[in-house]
Short mmCIF file of C-alpha atoms and ligand atoms in Angstrom, two decimals:
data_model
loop_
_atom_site.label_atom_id
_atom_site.label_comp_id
_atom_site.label_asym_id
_atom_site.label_seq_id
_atom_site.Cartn_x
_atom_site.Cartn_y
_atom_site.Cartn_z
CA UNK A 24 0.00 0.00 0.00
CA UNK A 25 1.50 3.23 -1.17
CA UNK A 26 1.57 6.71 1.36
CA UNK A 27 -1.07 9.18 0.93
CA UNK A 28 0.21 12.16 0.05
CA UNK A 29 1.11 14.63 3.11
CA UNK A 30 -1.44 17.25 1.22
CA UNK A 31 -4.33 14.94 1.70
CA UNK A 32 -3.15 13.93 5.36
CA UNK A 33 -2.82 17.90 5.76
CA UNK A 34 -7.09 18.24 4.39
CA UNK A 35 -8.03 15.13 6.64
CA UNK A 36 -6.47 16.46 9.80
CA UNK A 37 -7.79 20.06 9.26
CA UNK A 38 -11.07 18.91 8.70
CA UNK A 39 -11.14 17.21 11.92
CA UNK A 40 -12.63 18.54 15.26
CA UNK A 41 -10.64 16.84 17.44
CA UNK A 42 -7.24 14.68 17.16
CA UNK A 43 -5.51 12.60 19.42
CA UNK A 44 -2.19 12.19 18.55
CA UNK A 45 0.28 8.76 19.93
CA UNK A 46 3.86 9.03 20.41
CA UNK A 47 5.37 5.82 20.86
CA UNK A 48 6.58 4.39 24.17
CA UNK A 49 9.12 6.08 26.67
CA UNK A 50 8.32 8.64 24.28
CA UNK A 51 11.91 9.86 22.94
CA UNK A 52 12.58 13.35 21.61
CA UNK A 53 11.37 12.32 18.01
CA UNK A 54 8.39 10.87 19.16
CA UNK A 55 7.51 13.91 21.93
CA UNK A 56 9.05 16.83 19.76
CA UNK A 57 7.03 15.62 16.37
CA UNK A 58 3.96 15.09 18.44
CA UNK A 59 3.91 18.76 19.83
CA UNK A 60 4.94 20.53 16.86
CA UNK A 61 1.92 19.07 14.87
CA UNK A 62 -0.42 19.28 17.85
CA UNK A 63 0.73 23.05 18.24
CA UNK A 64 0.04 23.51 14.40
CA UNK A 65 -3.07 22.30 14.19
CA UNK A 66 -4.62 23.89 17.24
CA UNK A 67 -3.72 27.47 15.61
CA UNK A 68 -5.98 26.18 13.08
CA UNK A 69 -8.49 25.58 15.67
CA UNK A 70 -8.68 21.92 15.62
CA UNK A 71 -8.31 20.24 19.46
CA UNK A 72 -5.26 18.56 19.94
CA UNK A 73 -4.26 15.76 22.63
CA UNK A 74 -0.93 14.23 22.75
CA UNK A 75 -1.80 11.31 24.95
CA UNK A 76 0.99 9.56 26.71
CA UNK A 77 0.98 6.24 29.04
CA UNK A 78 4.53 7.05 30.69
CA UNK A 79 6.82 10.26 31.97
CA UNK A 80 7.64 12.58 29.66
CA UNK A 81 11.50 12.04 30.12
CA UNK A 82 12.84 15.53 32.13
CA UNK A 83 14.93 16.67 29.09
CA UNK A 84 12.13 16.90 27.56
CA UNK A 85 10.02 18.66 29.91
CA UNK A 86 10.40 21.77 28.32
CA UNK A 87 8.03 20.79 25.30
CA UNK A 88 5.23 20.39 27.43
CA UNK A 89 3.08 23.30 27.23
CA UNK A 90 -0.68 21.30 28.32
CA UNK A 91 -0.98 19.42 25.16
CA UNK A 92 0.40 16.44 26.84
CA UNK A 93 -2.22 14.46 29.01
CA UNK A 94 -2.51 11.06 30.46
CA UNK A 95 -6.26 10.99 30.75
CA UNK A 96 -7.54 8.42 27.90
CA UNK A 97 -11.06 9.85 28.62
CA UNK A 98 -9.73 13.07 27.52
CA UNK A 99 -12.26 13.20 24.36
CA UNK A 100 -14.64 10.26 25.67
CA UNK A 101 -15.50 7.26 24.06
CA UNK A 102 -15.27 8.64 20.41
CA UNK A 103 -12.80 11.52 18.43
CA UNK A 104 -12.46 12.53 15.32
CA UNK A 105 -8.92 11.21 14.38
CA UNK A 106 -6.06 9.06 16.52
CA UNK A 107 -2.94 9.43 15.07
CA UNK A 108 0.11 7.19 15.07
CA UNK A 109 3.65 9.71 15.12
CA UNK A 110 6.77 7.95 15.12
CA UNK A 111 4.91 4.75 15.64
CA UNK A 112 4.16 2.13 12.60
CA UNK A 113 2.28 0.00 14.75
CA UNK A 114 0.53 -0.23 17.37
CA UNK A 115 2.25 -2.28 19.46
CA UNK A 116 4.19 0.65 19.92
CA UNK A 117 1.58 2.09 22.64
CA UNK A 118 0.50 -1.10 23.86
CA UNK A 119 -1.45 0.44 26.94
CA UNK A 120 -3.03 2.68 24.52
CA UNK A 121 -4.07 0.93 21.88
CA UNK A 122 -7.46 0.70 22.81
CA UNK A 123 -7.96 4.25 22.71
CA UNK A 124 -6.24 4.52 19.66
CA UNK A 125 -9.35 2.49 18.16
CA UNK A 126 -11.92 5.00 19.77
CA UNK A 127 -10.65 7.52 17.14
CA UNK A 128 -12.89 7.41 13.89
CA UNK A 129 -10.17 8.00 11.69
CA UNK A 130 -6.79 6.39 12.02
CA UNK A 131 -3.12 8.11 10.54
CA UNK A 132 0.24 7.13 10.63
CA UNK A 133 3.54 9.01 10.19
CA UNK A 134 6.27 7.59 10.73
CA UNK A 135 10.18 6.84 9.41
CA UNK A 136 10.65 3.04 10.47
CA UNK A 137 11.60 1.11 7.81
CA UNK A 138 9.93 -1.73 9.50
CA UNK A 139 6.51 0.15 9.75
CA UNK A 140 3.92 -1.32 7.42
CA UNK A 141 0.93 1.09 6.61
CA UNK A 142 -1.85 0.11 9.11
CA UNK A 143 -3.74 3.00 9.50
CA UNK A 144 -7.13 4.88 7.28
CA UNK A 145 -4.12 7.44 6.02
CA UNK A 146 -0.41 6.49 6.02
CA UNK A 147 2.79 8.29 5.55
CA UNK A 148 6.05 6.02 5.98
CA UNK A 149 9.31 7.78 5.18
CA UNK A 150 12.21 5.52 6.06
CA UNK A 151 14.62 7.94 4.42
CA UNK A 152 13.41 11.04 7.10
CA UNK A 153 16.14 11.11 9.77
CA UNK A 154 13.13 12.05 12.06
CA UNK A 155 9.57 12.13 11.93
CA UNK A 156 10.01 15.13 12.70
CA UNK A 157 11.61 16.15 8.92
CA UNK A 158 8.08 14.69 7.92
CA UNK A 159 6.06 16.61 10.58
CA UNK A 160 7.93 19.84 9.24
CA UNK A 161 6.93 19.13 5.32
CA UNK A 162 2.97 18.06 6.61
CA UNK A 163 3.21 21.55 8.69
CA UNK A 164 4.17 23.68 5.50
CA UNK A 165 1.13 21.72 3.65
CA UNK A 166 -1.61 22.68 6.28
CA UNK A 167 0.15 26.33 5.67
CA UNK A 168 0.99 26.99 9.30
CA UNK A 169 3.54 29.23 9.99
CA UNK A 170 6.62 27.62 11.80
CA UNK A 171 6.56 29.51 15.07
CA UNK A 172 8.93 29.61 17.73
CA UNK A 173 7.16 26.75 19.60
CA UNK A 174 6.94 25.04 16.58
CA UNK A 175 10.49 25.05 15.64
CA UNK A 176 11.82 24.28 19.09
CA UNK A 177 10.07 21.08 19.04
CA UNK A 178 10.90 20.45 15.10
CA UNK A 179 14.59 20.89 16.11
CA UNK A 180 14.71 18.69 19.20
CA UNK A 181 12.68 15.67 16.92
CA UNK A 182 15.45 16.28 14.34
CA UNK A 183 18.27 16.95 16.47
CA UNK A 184 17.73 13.72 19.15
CA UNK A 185 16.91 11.23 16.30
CA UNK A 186 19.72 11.91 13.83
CA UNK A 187 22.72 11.51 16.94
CA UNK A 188 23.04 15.71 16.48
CA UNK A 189 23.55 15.50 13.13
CA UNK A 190 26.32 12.57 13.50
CA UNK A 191 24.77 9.46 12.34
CA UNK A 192 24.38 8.11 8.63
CA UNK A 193 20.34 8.59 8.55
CA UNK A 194 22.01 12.58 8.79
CA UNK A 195 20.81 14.05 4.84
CA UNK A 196 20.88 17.42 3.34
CA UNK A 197 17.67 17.82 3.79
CA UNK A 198 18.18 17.38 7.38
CA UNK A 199 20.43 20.18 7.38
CA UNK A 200 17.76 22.37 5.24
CA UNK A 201 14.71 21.82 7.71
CA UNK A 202 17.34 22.56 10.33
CA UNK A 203 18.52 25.72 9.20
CA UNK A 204 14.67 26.67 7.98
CA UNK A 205 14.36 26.17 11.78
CA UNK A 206 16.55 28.65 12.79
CA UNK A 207 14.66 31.46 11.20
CA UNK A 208 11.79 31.33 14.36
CA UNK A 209 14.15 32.62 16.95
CA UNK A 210 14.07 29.71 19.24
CA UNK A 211 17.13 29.63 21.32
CA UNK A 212 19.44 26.19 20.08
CA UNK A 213 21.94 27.10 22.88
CA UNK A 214 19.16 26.96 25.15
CA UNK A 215 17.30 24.05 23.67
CA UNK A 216 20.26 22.13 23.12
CA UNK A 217 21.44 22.38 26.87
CA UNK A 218 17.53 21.36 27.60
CA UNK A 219 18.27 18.10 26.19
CA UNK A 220 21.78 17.25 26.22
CA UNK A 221 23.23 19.20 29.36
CA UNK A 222 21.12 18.63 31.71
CA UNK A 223 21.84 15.22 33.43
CA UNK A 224 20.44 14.46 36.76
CA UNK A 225 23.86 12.95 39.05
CA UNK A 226 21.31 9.88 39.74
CA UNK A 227 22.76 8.97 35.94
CA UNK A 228 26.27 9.43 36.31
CA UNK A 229 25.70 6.57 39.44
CA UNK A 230 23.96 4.38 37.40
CA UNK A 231 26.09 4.80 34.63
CA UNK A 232 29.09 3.87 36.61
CA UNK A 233 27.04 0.83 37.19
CA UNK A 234 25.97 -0.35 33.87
CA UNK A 235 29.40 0.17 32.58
CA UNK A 236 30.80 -2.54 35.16
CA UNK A 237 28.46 -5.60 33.85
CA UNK A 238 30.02 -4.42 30.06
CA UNK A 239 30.99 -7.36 28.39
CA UNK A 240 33.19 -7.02 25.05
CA UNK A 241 32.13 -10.30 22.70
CA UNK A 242 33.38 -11.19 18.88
CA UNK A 243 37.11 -9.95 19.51
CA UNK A 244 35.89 -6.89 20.70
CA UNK A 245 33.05 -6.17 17.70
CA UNK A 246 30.38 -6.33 19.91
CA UNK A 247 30.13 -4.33 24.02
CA UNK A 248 27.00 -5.57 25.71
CA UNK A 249 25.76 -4.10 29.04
CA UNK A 250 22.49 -4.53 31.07
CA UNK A 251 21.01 -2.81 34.05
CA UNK A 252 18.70 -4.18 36.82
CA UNK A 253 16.24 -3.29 38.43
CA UNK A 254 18.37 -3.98 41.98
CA UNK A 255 21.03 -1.21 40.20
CA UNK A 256 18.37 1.23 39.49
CA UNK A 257 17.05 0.79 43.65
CA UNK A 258 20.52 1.24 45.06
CA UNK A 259 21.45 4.38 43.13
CA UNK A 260 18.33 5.98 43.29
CA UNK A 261 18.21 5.91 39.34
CA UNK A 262 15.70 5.74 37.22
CA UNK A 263 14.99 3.78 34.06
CA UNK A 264 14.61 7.01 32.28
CA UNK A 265 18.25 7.90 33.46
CA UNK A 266 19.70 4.97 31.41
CA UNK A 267 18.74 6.51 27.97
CA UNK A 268 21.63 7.08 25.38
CA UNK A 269 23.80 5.81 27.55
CA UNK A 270 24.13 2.35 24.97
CA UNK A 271 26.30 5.23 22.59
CA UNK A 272 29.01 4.91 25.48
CA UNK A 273 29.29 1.37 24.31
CA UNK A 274 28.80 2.31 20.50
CA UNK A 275 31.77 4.82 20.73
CA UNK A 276 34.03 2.59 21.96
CA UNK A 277 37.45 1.75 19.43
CA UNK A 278 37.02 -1.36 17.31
CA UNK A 279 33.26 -1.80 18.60
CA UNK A 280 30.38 -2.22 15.37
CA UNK A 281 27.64 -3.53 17.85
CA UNK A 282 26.23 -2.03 21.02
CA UNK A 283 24.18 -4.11 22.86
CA UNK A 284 21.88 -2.67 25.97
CA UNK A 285 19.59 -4.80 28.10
CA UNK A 286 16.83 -3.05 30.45
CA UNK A 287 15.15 -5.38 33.50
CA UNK A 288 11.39 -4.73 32.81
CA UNK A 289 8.10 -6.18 34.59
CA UNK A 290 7.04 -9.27 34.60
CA UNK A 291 10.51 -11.25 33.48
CA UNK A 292 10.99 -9.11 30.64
CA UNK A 293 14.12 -7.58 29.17
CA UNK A 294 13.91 -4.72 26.76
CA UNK A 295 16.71 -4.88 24.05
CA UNK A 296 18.26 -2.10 22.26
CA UNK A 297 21.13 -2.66 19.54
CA UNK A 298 22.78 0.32 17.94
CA UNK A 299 25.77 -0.43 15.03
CA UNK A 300 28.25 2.39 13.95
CA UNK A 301 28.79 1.36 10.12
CA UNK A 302 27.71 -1.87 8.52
CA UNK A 303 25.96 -3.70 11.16
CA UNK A 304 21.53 -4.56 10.22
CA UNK A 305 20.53 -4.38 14.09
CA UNK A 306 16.93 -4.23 12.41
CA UNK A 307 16.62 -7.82 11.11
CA UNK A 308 17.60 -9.37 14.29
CA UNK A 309 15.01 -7.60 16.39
CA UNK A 310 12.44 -8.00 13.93
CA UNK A 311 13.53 -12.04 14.50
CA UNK A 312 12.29 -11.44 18.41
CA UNK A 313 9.45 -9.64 17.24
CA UNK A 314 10.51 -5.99 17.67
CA UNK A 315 12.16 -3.36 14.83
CA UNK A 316 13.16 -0.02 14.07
CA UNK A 317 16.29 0.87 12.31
CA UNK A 318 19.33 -0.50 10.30
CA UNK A 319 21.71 1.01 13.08
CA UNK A 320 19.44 1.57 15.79
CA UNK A 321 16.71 -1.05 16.78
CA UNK A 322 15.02 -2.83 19.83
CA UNK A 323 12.91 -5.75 20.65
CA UNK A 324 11.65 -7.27 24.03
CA UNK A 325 12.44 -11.06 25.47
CA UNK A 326 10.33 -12.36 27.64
CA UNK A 327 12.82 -14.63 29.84
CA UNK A 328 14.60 -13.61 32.69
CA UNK A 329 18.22 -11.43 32.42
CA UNK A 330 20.83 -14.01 32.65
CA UNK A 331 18.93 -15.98 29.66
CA UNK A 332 18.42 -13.21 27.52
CA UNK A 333 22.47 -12.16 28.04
CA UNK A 334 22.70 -15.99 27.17
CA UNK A 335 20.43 -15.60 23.85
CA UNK A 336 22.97 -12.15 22.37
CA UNK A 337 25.63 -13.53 23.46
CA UNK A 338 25.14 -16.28 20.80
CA UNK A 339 23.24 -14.51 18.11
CA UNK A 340 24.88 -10.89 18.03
CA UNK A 341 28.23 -11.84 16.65
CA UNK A 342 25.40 -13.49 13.43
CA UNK A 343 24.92 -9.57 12.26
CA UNK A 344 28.42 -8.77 11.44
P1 5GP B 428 15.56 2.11 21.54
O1 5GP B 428 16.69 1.14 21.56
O2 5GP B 428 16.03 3.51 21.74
O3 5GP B 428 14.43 1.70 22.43
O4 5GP B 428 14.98 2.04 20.08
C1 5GP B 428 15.77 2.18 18.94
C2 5GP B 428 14.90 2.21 17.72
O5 5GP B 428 14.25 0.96 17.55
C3 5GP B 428 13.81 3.25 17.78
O6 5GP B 428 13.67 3.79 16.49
C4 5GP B 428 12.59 2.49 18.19
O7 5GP B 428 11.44 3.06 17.70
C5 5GP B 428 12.84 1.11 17.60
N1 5GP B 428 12.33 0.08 18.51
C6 5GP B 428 12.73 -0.15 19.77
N2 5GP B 428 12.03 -1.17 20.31
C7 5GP B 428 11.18 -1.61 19.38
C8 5GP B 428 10.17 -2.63 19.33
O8 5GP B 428 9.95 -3.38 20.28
N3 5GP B 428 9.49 -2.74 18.15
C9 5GP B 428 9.74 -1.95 17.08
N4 5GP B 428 9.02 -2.14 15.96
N5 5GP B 428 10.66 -0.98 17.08
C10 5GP B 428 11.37 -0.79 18.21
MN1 MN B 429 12.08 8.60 15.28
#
């Protein structure tokens, strides 16, 4: 099934009353930042926006929240106009949501994971955007909003957090265009950027100390795997949220292709994230364990306990190089 054009997605969403728009889970600034620069756009046009979350919004990105974000699923009752999918291709992705997501009468998608499949009334899958956000910022200049200063701010920190700060390969010219278009609102990057990236609570440096001692270097030193546990998290005073990026430690380490990080979740689950730094599909072998996401940068969840799932990438890592 082919994407609709970002024109017609533009008409639908206008037309619309209400729209309840679905970052993904642990909501990361791609997912948050896209989410609030389209919700912001389209409520200048006078249409109600939501963004409706089912965990934290991570404190770096606090600042985007400006009461558009709510945890209420009744927010519009048992029916809205449209739910909307952002950075999300399925919707697995909001798994304590999903339900809601059904209440809408219209259903969109826009998203950038090569492992999305269209699954929604309208669909727009770009696997070449660095960000949704690059998407959110071409859908923005079809509804003919103005990019404010708002706006912008949360364009540039969907952009900015997806594509490493313009480091990794997803990084295009037209990353750098929408970028620099950005800069013409007069948000502050000095201030945004120390928002998001300077701005670490010490609680992380602990637990980062932590993780770093389980790090295990496997294949001749291709591949650094690390986990954290729940125990860690409890006697630092961490919290899971505090563990995020911290996998590109292991990434930027000499000689290393494969970064593996392993999260203690509920219910003997382990959440997986793989990142690679040049020639490395992460994406195939999460798909394999039922999750997805990127060529360099992917995730999955096992449902066995820690010491199995270390087991599991232990043996089937060293298969993606
Ligand atoms: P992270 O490791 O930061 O959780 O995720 C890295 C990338 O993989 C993100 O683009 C994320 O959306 C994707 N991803 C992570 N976990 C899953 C998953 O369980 N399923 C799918 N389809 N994608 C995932
Ligand atoms: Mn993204």
């Amino acid at each position: 099934m082919a994407n609709d054009t970002l024109k017609k997605i533009g008409e639908v969403l206008l037309r619309a009353e209400n729209v309840l728009l679905f970052p993904h889970t642990n909501a990361d600034g791609d997912a948050a930042g896209s989410c609030q620069a389209l919700a912001l756009a389209l409520e200048s046009k006078g249409v109600k926006c939501r963004i409706l979350m089912e965990d934290k919004l991570a404190a770096n990105l606090q600042f985007l929240d400006s009461g558009l974000f709510t945890w209420d699923n009744d927010i519009f009752g048992k029916e809205f106009d449209i739910a909307i999918a952002v950075d999300s291709g399925e919707v697995s992705r909001f798994p304590k949501r999903e339900e809601v997501f059904h209440r809408g009468r219209t259903a969109v998608c826009i998203d950038h994971h090569p492992t999305s499949k269209p699954f929604a009334d309208y669909n727009y899958i770009d696997p070449e955007a660095a960000a949704t956000g690059e998407i959110i910022f071409d859908l923005i200049g079809e509804m003919g909003v103005k990019v404010d200063e708002k706006i912008a701010q949360a364009l540039f920190t969907a952009i900015t957090t997806d594509c490493g700060n313009f480091q990794y390969s997803n990084t295009t010219k037209r990353t750098f265009e929408i970028a620099a278009a950005l800069t013409d609102s007069g948000f502050s990057l000095s201030e945004t950027s120390n928002a998001i990236y300077q701005n670490n609570p010490v609680e992380r440096i602990k637990i980062e100390t932590r993780i770093l001692e389980t790090m295990e270097m496997i294949a001749g030193g291709k591949v650094a795997m690390a986990y954290v546990t729940k125990d860690m998290l409890a006697e630092t005073g961490a919290l899971m949220e505090h563990t995020e990026g911290l996998i590109n430690i292991l990434r930027g380490i000499a000689g290393v292709e494969v970064a593996v990080f392993l999260k203690e979740g509920d219910e003997g689950k382990v959440k997986v994230s793989m990142r690679s730094k040049s020639y490395a599909n992460v994406s195939e072998l999460c798909s394999s364990h039922g999750g997805g996401g990127h060529v360099r940068a992917s995730g999955c969840t096992l449902e066995m306990p820690m010491g199995e799932a270390l087991s599991l990438m232990r043996k089937e890592v060293p298969g993606v190089l």
